[in-house]
Coordinates of C-alpha atoms and ligand atoms in Angstrom, one line a residue:
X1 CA -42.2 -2.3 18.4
X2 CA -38.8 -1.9 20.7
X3 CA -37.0 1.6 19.6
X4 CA -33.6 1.0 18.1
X5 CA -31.7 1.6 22.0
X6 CA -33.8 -1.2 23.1
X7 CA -32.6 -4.0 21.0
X8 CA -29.1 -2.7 19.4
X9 CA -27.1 -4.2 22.0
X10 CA -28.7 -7.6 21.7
X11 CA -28.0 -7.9 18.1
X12 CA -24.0 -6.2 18.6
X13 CA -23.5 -7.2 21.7
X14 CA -24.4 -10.4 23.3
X15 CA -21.6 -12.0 24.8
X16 CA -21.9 -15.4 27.7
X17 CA -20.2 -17.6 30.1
X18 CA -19.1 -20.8 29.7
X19 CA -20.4 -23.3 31.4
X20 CA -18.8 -26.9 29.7
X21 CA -16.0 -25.4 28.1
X22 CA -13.0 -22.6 29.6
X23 CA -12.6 -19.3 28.1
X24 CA -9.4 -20.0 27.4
X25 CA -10.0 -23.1 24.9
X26 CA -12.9 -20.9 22.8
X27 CA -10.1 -18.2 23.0
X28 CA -6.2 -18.9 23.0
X29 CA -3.9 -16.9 23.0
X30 CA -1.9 -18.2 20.0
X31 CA -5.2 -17.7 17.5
X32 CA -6.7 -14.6 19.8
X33 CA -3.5 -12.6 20.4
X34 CA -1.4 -11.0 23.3
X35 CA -2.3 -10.0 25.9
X36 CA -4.7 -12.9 27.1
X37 CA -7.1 -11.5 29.6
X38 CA -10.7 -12.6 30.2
X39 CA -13.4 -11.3 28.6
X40 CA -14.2 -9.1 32.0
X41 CA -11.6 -7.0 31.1
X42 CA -12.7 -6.9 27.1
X43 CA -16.4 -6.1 28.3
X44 CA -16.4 -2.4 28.0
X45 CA -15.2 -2.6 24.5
X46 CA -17.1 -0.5 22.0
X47 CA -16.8 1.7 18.6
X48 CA -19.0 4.6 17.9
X49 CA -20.9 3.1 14.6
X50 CA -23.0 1.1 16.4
X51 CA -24.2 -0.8 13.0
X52 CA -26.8 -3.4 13.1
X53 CA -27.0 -6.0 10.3
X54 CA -30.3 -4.7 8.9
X55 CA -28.4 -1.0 9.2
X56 CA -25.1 -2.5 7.1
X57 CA -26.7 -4.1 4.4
X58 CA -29.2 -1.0 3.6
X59 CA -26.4 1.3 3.6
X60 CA -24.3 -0.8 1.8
X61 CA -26.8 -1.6 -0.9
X62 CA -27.4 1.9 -1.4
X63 CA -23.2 2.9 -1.8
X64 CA -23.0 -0.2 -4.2
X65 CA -26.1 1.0 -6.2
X66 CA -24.5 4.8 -6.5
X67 CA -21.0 3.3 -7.8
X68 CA -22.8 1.2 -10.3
X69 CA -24.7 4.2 -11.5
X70 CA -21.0 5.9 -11.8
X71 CA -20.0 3.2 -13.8
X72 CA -22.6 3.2 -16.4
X73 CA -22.1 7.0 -16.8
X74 CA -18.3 6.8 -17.2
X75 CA -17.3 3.7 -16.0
X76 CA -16.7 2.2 -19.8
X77 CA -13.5 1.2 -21.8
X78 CA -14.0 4.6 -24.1
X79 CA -13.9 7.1 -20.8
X80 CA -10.9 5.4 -19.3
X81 CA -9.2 5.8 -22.9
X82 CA -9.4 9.9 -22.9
X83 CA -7.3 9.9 -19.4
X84 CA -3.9 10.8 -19.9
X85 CA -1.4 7.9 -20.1
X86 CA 0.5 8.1 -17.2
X87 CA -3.0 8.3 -15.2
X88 CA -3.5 5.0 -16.6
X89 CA -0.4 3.8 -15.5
X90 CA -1.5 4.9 -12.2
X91 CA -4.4 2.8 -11.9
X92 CA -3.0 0.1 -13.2
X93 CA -0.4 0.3 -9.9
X94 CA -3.0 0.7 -7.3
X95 CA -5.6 -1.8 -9.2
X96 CA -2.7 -4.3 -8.9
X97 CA -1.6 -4.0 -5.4
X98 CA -4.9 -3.3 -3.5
X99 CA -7.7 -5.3 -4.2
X100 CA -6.5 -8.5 -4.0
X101 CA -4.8 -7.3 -0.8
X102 CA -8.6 -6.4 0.6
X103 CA -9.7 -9.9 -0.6
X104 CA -6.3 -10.8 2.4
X105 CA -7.6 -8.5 4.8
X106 CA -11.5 -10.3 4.6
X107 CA -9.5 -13.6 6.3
X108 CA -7.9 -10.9 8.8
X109 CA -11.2 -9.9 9.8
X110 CA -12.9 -12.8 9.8
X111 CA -10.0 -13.8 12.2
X112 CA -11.3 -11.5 14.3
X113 CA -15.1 -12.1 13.8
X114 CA -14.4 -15.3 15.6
X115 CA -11.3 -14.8 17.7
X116 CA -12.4 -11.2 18.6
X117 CA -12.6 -10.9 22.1
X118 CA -15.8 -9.1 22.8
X119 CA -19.0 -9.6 21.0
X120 CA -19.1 -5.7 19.2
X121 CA -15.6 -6.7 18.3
X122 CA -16.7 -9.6 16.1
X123 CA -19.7 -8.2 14.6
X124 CA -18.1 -4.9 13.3
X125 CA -15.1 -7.4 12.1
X126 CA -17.7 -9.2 10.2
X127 CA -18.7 -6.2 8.8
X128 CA -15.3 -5.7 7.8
X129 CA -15.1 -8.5 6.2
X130 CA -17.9 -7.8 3.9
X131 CA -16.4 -4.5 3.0
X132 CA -12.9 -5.8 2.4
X133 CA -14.6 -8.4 -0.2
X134 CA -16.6 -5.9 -1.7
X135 CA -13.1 -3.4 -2.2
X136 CA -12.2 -6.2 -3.8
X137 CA -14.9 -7.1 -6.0
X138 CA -15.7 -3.5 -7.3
X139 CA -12.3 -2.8 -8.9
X140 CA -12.3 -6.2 -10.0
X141 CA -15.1 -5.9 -12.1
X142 CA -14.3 -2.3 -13.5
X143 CA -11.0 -3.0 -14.7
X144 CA -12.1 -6.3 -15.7
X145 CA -13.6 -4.6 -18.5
X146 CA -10.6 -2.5 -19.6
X147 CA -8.4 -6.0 -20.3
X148 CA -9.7 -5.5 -23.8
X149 CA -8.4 -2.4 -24.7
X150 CA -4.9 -2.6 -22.6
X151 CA -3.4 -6.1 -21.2
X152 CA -1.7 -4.5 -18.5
X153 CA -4.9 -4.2 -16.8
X154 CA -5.3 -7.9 -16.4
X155 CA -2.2 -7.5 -14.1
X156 CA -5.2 -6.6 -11.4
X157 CA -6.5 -9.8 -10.9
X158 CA -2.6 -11.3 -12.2
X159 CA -0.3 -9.2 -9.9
X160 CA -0.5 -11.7 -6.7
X161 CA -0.4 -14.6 -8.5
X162 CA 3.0 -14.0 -10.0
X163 CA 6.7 -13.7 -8.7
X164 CA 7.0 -10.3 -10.2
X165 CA 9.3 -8.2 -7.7
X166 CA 6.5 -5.7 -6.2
X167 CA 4.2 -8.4 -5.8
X168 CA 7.0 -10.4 -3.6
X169 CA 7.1 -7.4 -1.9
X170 CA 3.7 -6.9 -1.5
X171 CA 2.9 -10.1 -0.3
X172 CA 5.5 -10.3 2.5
X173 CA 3.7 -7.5 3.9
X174 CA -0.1 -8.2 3.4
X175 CA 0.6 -12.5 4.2
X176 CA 1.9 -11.1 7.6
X177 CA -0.2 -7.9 8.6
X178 CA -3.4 -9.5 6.6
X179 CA -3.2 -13.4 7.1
X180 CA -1.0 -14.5 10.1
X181 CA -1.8 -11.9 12.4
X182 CA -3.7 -12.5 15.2
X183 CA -6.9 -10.1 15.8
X184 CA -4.8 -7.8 18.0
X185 CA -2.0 -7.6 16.3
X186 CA -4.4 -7.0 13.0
X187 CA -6.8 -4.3 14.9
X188 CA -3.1 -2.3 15.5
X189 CA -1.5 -3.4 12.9
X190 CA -4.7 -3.2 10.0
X191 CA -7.3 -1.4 11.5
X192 CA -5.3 1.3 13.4
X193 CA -1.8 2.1 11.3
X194 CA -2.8 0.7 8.1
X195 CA -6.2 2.2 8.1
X196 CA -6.2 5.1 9.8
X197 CA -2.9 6.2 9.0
X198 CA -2.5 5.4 5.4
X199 CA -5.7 4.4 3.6
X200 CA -6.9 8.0 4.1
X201 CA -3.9 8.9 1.7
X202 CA -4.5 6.3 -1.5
X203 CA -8.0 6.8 -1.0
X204 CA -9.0 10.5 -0.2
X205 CA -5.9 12.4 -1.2
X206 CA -6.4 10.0 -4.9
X207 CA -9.8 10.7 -4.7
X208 CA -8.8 14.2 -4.7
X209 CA -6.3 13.8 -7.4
X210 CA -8.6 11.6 -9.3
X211 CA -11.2 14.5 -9.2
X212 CA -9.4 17.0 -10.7
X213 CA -7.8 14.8 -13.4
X214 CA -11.6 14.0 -14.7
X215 CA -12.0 10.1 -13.8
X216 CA -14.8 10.3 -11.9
X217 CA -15.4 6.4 -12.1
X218 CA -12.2 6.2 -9.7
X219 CA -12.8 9.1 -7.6
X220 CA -16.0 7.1 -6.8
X221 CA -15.0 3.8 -6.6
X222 CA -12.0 4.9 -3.9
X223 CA -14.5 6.9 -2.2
X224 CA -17.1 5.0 -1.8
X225 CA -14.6 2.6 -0.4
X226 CA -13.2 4.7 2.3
X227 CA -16.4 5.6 3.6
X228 CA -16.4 1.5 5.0
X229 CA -12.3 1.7 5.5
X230 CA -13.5 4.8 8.0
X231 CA -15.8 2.5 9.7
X232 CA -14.1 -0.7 10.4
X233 CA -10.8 1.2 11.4
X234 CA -12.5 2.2 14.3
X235 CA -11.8 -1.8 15.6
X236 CA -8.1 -0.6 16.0
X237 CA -8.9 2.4 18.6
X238 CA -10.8 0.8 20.9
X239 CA -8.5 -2.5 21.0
X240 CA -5.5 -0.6 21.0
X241 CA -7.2 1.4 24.4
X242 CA -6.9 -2.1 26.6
X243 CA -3.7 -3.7 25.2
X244 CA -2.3 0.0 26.6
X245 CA -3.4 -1.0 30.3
X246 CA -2.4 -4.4 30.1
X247 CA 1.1 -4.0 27.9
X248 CA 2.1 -0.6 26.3
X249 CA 5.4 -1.6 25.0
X250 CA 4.0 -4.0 23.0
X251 CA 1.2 -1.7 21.6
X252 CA 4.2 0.9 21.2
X253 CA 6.3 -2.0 19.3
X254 CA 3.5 -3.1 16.5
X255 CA 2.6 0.1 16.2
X256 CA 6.2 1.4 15.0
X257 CA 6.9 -2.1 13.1
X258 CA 3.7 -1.7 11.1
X259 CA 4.1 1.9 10.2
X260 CA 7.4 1.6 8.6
X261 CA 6.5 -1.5 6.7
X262 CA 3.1 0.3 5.6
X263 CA 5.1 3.5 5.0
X264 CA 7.7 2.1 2.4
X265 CA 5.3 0.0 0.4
X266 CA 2.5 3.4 0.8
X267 CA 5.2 5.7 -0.6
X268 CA 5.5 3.7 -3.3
X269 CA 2.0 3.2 -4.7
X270 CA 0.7 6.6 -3.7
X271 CA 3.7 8.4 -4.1
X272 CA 4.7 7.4 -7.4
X273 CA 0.6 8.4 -8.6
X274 CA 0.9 11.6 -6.8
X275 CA 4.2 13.3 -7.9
X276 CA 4.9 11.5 -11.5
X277 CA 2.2 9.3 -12.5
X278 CA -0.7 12.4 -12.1
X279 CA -0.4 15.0 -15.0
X280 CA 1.7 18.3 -14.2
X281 CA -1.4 20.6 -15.1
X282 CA -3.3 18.7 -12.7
X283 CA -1.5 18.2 -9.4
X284 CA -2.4 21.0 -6.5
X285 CA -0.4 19.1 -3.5
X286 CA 2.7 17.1 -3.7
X287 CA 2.9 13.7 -2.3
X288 CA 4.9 14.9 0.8
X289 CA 1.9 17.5 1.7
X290 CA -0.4 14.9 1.8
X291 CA 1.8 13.1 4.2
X292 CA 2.6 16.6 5.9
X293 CA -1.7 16.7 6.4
X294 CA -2.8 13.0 6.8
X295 CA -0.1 11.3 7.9
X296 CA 2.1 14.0 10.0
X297 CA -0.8 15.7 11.6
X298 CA -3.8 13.5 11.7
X299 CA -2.1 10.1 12.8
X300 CA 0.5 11.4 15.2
X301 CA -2.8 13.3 16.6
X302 CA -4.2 9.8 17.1
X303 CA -0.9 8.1 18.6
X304 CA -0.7 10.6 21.1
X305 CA -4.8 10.4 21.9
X306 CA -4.4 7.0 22.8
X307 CA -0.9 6.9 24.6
X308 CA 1.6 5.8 22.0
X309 CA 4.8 7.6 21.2
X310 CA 6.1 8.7 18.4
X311 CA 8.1 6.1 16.4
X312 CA 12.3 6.0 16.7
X313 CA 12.9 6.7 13.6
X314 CA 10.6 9.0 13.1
X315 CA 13.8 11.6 11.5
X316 CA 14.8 8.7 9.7
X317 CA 11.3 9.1 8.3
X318 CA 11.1 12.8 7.7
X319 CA 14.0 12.9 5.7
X320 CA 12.6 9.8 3.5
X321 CA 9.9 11.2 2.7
X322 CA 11.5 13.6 0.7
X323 CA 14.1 11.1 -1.0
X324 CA 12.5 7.4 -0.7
X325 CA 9.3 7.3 -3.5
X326 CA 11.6 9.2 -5.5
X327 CA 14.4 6.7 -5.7
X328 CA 12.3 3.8 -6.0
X329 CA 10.4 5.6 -8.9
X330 CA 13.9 6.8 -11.1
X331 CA 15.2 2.9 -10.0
X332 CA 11.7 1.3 -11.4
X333 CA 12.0 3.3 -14.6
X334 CA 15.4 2.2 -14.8
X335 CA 13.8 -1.6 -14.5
X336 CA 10.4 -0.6 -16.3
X337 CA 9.8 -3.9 -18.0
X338 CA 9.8 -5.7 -14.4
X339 CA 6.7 -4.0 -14.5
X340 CA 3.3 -4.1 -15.5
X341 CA 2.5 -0.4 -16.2
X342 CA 4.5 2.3 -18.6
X343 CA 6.4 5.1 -16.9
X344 CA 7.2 8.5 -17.8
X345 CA 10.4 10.5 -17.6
X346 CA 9.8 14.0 -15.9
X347 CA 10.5 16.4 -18.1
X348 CA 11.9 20.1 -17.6
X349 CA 8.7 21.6 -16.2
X350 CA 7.6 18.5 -13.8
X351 CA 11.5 19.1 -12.4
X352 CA 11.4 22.6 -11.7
X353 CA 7.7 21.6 -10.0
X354 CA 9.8 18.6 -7.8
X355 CA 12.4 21.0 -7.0
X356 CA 10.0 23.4 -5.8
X357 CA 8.2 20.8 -3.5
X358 CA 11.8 18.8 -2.6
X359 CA 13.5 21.7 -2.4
X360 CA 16.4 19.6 0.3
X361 CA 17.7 17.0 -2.0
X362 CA 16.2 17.4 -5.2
X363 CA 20.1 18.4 -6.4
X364 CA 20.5 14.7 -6.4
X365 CA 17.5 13.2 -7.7
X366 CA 17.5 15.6 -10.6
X367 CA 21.3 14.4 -11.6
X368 CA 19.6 10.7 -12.1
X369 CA 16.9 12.3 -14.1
X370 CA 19.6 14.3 -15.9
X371 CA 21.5 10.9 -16.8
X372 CA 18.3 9.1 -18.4
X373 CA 17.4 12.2 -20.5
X374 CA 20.9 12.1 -22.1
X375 CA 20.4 8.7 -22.8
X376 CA 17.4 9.1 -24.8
X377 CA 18.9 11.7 -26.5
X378 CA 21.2 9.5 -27.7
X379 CA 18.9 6.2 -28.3
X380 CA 16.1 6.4 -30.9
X381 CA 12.7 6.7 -30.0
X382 CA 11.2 3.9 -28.7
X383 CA 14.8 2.3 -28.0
X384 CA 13.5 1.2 -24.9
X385 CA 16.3 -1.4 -23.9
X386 CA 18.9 1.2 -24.2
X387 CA 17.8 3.2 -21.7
X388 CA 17.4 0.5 -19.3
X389 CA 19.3 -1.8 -16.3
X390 CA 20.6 -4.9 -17.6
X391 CA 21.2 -6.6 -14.3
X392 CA 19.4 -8.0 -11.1
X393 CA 19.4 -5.2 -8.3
X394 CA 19.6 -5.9 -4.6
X395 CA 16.8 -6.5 -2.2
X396 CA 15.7 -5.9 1.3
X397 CA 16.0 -8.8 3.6
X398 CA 12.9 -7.6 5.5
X399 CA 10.3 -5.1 3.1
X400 CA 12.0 -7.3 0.0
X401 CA 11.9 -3.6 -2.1
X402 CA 14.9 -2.3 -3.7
X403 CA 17.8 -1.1 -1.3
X404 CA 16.9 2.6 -2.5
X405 CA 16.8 4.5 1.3
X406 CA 19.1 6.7 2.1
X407 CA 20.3 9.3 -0.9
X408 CA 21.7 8.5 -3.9
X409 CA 25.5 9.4 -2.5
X410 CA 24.7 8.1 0.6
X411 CA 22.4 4.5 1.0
X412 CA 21.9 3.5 4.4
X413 CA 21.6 -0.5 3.5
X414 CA 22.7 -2.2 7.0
X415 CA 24.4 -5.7 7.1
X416 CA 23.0 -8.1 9.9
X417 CA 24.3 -11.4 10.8
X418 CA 22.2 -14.1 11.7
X419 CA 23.6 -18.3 12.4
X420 CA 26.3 -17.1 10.4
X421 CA 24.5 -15.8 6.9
X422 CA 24.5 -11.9 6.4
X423 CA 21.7 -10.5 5.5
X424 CA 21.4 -7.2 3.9
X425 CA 18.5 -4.1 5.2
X426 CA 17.6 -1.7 3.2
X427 CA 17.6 1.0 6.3
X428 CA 17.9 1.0 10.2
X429 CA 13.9 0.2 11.2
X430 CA 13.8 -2.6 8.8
X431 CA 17.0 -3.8 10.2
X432 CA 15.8 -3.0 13.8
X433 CA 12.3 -5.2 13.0
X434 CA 14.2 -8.1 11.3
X435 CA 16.6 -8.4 14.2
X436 CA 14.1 -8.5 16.9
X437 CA 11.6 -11.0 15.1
X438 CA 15.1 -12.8 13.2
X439 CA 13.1 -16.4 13.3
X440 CA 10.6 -15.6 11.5
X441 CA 12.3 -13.5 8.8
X442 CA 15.3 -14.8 8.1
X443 CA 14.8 -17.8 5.9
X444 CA 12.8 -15.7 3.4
X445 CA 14.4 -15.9 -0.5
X446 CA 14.5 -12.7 -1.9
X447 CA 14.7 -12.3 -5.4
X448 CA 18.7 -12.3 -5.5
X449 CA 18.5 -15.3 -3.5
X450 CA 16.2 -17.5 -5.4
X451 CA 18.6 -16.3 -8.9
X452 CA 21.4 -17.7 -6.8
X453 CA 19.7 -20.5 -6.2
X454 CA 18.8 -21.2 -9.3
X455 CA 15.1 -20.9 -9.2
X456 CA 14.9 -17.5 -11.0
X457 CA 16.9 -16.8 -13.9
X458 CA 20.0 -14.0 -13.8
X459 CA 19.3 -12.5 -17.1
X460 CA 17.1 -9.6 -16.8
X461 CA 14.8 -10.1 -20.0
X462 CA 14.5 -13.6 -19.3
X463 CA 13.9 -13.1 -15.5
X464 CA 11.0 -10.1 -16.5
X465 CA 9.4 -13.1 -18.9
X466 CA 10.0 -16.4 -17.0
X467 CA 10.1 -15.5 -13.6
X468 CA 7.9 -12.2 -13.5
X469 CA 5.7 -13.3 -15.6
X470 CA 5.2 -10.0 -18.0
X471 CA 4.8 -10.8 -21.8
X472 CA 5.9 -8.3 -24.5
X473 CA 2.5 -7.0 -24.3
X474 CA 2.3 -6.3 -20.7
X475 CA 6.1 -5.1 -19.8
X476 CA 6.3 -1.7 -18.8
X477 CA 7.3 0.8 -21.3
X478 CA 8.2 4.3 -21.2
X479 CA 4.6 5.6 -22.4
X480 CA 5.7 8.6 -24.2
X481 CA 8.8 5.8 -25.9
X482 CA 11.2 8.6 -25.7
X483 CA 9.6 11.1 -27.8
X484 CA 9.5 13.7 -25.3
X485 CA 9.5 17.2 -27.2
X486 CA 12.3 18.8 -24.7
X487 CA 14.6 16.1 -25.5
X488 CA 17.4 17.7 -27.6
X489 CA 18.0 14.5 -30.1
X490 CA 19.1 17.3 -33.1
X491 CA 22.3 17.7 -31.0
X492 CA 23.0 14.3 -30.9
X493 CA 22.2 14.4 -35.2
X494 CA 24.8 17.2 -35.0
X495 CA 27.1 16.0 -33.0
X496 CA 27.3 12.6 -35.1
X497 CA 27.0 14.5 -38.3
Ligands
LIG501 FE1 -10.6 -2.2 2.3
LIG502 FE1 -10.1 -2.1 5.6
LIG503 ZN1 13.6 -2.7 3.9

């Protein structure tokens, strides 16, 4: 029998010539990506997993076998009931927003499994694409079984399927980095910004999170589905080390396009489960020291290995990240029943913990927080409409999120015109990336837009039901409905009386 060196490279990597057909025609440029080059210069390509097929699907059966065993330990509807409510609300955010997103990235990488341009390319893609479909089938079916006890969970498999705000949001992203891109642009785009810069923080610094907090069924689910994330992202490297001979200002331009647009959707699903949606007794690290360590340290590490610069903006993006989740998060629980998971009002002790880890602009954030706790002072419990936004907010023309950058006395929205129609930006690199790729942004509807329009109704209970497609059931709530101990509703009794 050969030995394993003998006959790897035969079943990775077995590339030909043409002999009927040009390279070009099994290759172009508009499915295969920029820069064109033949496959002489794509030869040396190679990632250090070296996985045969045999290899994958023994290693893989053995991960799926260890998460199943998870589940029938603590997997069930009565283990997910003793985690704390907020918890909850966190993985009903991530369960929403991710895997149907993975089932997105399976086309990207099948892209790439045929459009690839070397031979170890395309097999580790198609290994990717087996992983992304089985990150999406895994949550699938462990939520699945929660829909029972709690509707909002249904909003997993629900979420892309509807016009609800985030999930407009969501899918402007993931259709373009996930579906449209061609395999180079997905390798830097996915594989390298996406996966090596941010997956590392939902999934490890979560798993982390989720550790501590006692739900072990996550902790193992997001694991186990890292440990493939940390495999495939590997494709973005080694692609991303020939586009840098051939054409480094475009390798520098994706990768600062894709890690802002990652960034603000990121900071808002991890940072809203890190620093409110994770109990106080539980949380060691804030949201921003997980950025500080994976994000700061590790993926600048790996722009500089390979070539790349830091991006423009990047003190644009150190001050966001200690304003930007925030905002969104105090806007969303202004706007809760948009969503599809109940939110919780930071009370006295999770403040003085916030101020402690946002200790630059917290002043601010604190006054909003300040506002909404007088209001439920003076609204009965479970009052929920009187503590919340009765009209449409504005949208980014490019990430399609709230226009929440900046701080709250300052928001850096930028007006750009374009054939005579302004469009607003919620900050200066999404109005950089919409101006230099205008064509293909600017005839998006945003949510304003489409009420204007008339597709999408103005009123904000009616737009939540009709357009967003939440139910009384599934709306998000405050989860505590206002009956936080620390609120002082006997002064209001008083001051009435
Ligand atoms: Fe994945
Ligand atoms: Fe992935
Ligand atoms: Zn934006």
């Amino acid at each position: 029998m050969l030995r394993r060196e003998e006959w790897l490279d035969l079943c990775r990597k077995l590339d030909w010539d043409y002999s009927y057909v040009a390279e070009r025609d099994v290759f172009p440029e508009a499915v295969s990506g920029h820069p064109w080059l033949p496959h002489e210069q794509w030869k040396a390509w190679d990632e250090p997993f070296r996985t045969s097929y045999a290899e994958y699907v023994t290693s893989q059966h053995a991960k799926d076998d260890s998460v199943y065993a998870v589940r029938d330990a603590v997997g069930r509807t009565e283990h997910f009931q003793r985690l704390a409510p907020e918890w909850r609300s966190s993985l009903k955010l991530h369960g929403a927003t991710l895997p149907l997103a993975e089932f997105a990235a399976v086309v990207g990488n099948l892209r790439a499994a045929r459009f690839g341009r070397d031979s170890a390319w395309r097999t580790t893609a198609t290994f990717g694409a087996l992983d992304e479909l089985r990150h999406t089938q895994i949550p699938l079916l462990i939520f699945h079984e929660l829909v029972r006890s709690d509707p909002q969970f249904d909003w997993t498999h629900k979420f892309y399927h509807t016009n609800n705000w985030i999930a407009v949001a969501a899918r402007h992203l993931f259709d373009e980095i996930l579906l449209t891109a061609n395999p180079i642009e997905f390798a830097i785009a996915t594989n390298f910004v996406f996966e090596t810069g941010f997956t590392n923080l939902q999934f490890v610094g979560l798993a982390a999170m989720a550790n501590v907090v006692g739900d072990h069924m996550f902790e193992k689910m997001i694991t186990s589905i890292q440990t493939d994330e940390a495999r495939h992202a590997q494709i973005g490297p080694s692609v991303l080390k020939i586009v840098m001979e051939h054409d480094p200002e475009y390798a520098q331009y994706l990768s600062e396009k894709w890690f802002w647009r990652s960034w603000l959707l990121i900071s808002i699903v991890t940072g809203f489960s890190m620093d409110y949606l994770t109990p106080l007794s539980r949380r060691r690290y804030s949201f921003k020291e997980f950025i500080e360590e994976w994000v700061l340290e590790q993926y600048v590490a790996g722009l500089e290995e390979i070539g790349l610069r830091k991006p423009w903006y990047w003190d644009t993006l150190l001050q966001e990240m200690d304003l930007y989740h925030h905002m969104v998060y105090a806007s969303a629980y202004t706007y809760r029943a948009t969503a599809w998971f109940d939110f919780v009002v930071p009370g006295p002790e999770e403040r003085h913990w916030l101020r402690a880890k946002y200790p630059q602009h917290w002043d601010e954030i604190d006054a909003i927080w300040e506002q909404i706790s007088s209001r439920w002072e003076e609204s009965d419990p479970g009052a929920e409409w009187s503590v919340h936004g009765a009209t449409p907010v504005g949208f980014c023309a490019l990430c399609q999120l709230v226009l929440c950058n900046g701080t709250p006395s300052h928001n850096s929205a930028v007006v750009v015109s374009q054939n005579g129609r302004k469009h607003i930006l919620c900050s200066e690199p999404c109005a950089w990336i919409f101006r230099r790729e205008a064509e293909r942004y600017a005839e998006h509807q945003d949510i304003v837009h489409r009420i204007l329009a008339g597709a999408a109704p103005a009123n904000v209970l009616e737009l939540t039901r009709k357009y967003f497609g939440l139910t009384r059931e599934t709306w998000g709530r405050d989860a505590c409905g206002g009956r936080y101990p620390w609120l002082q509703r006997i002064k209001r009794l008083e001051r009435v009386g």
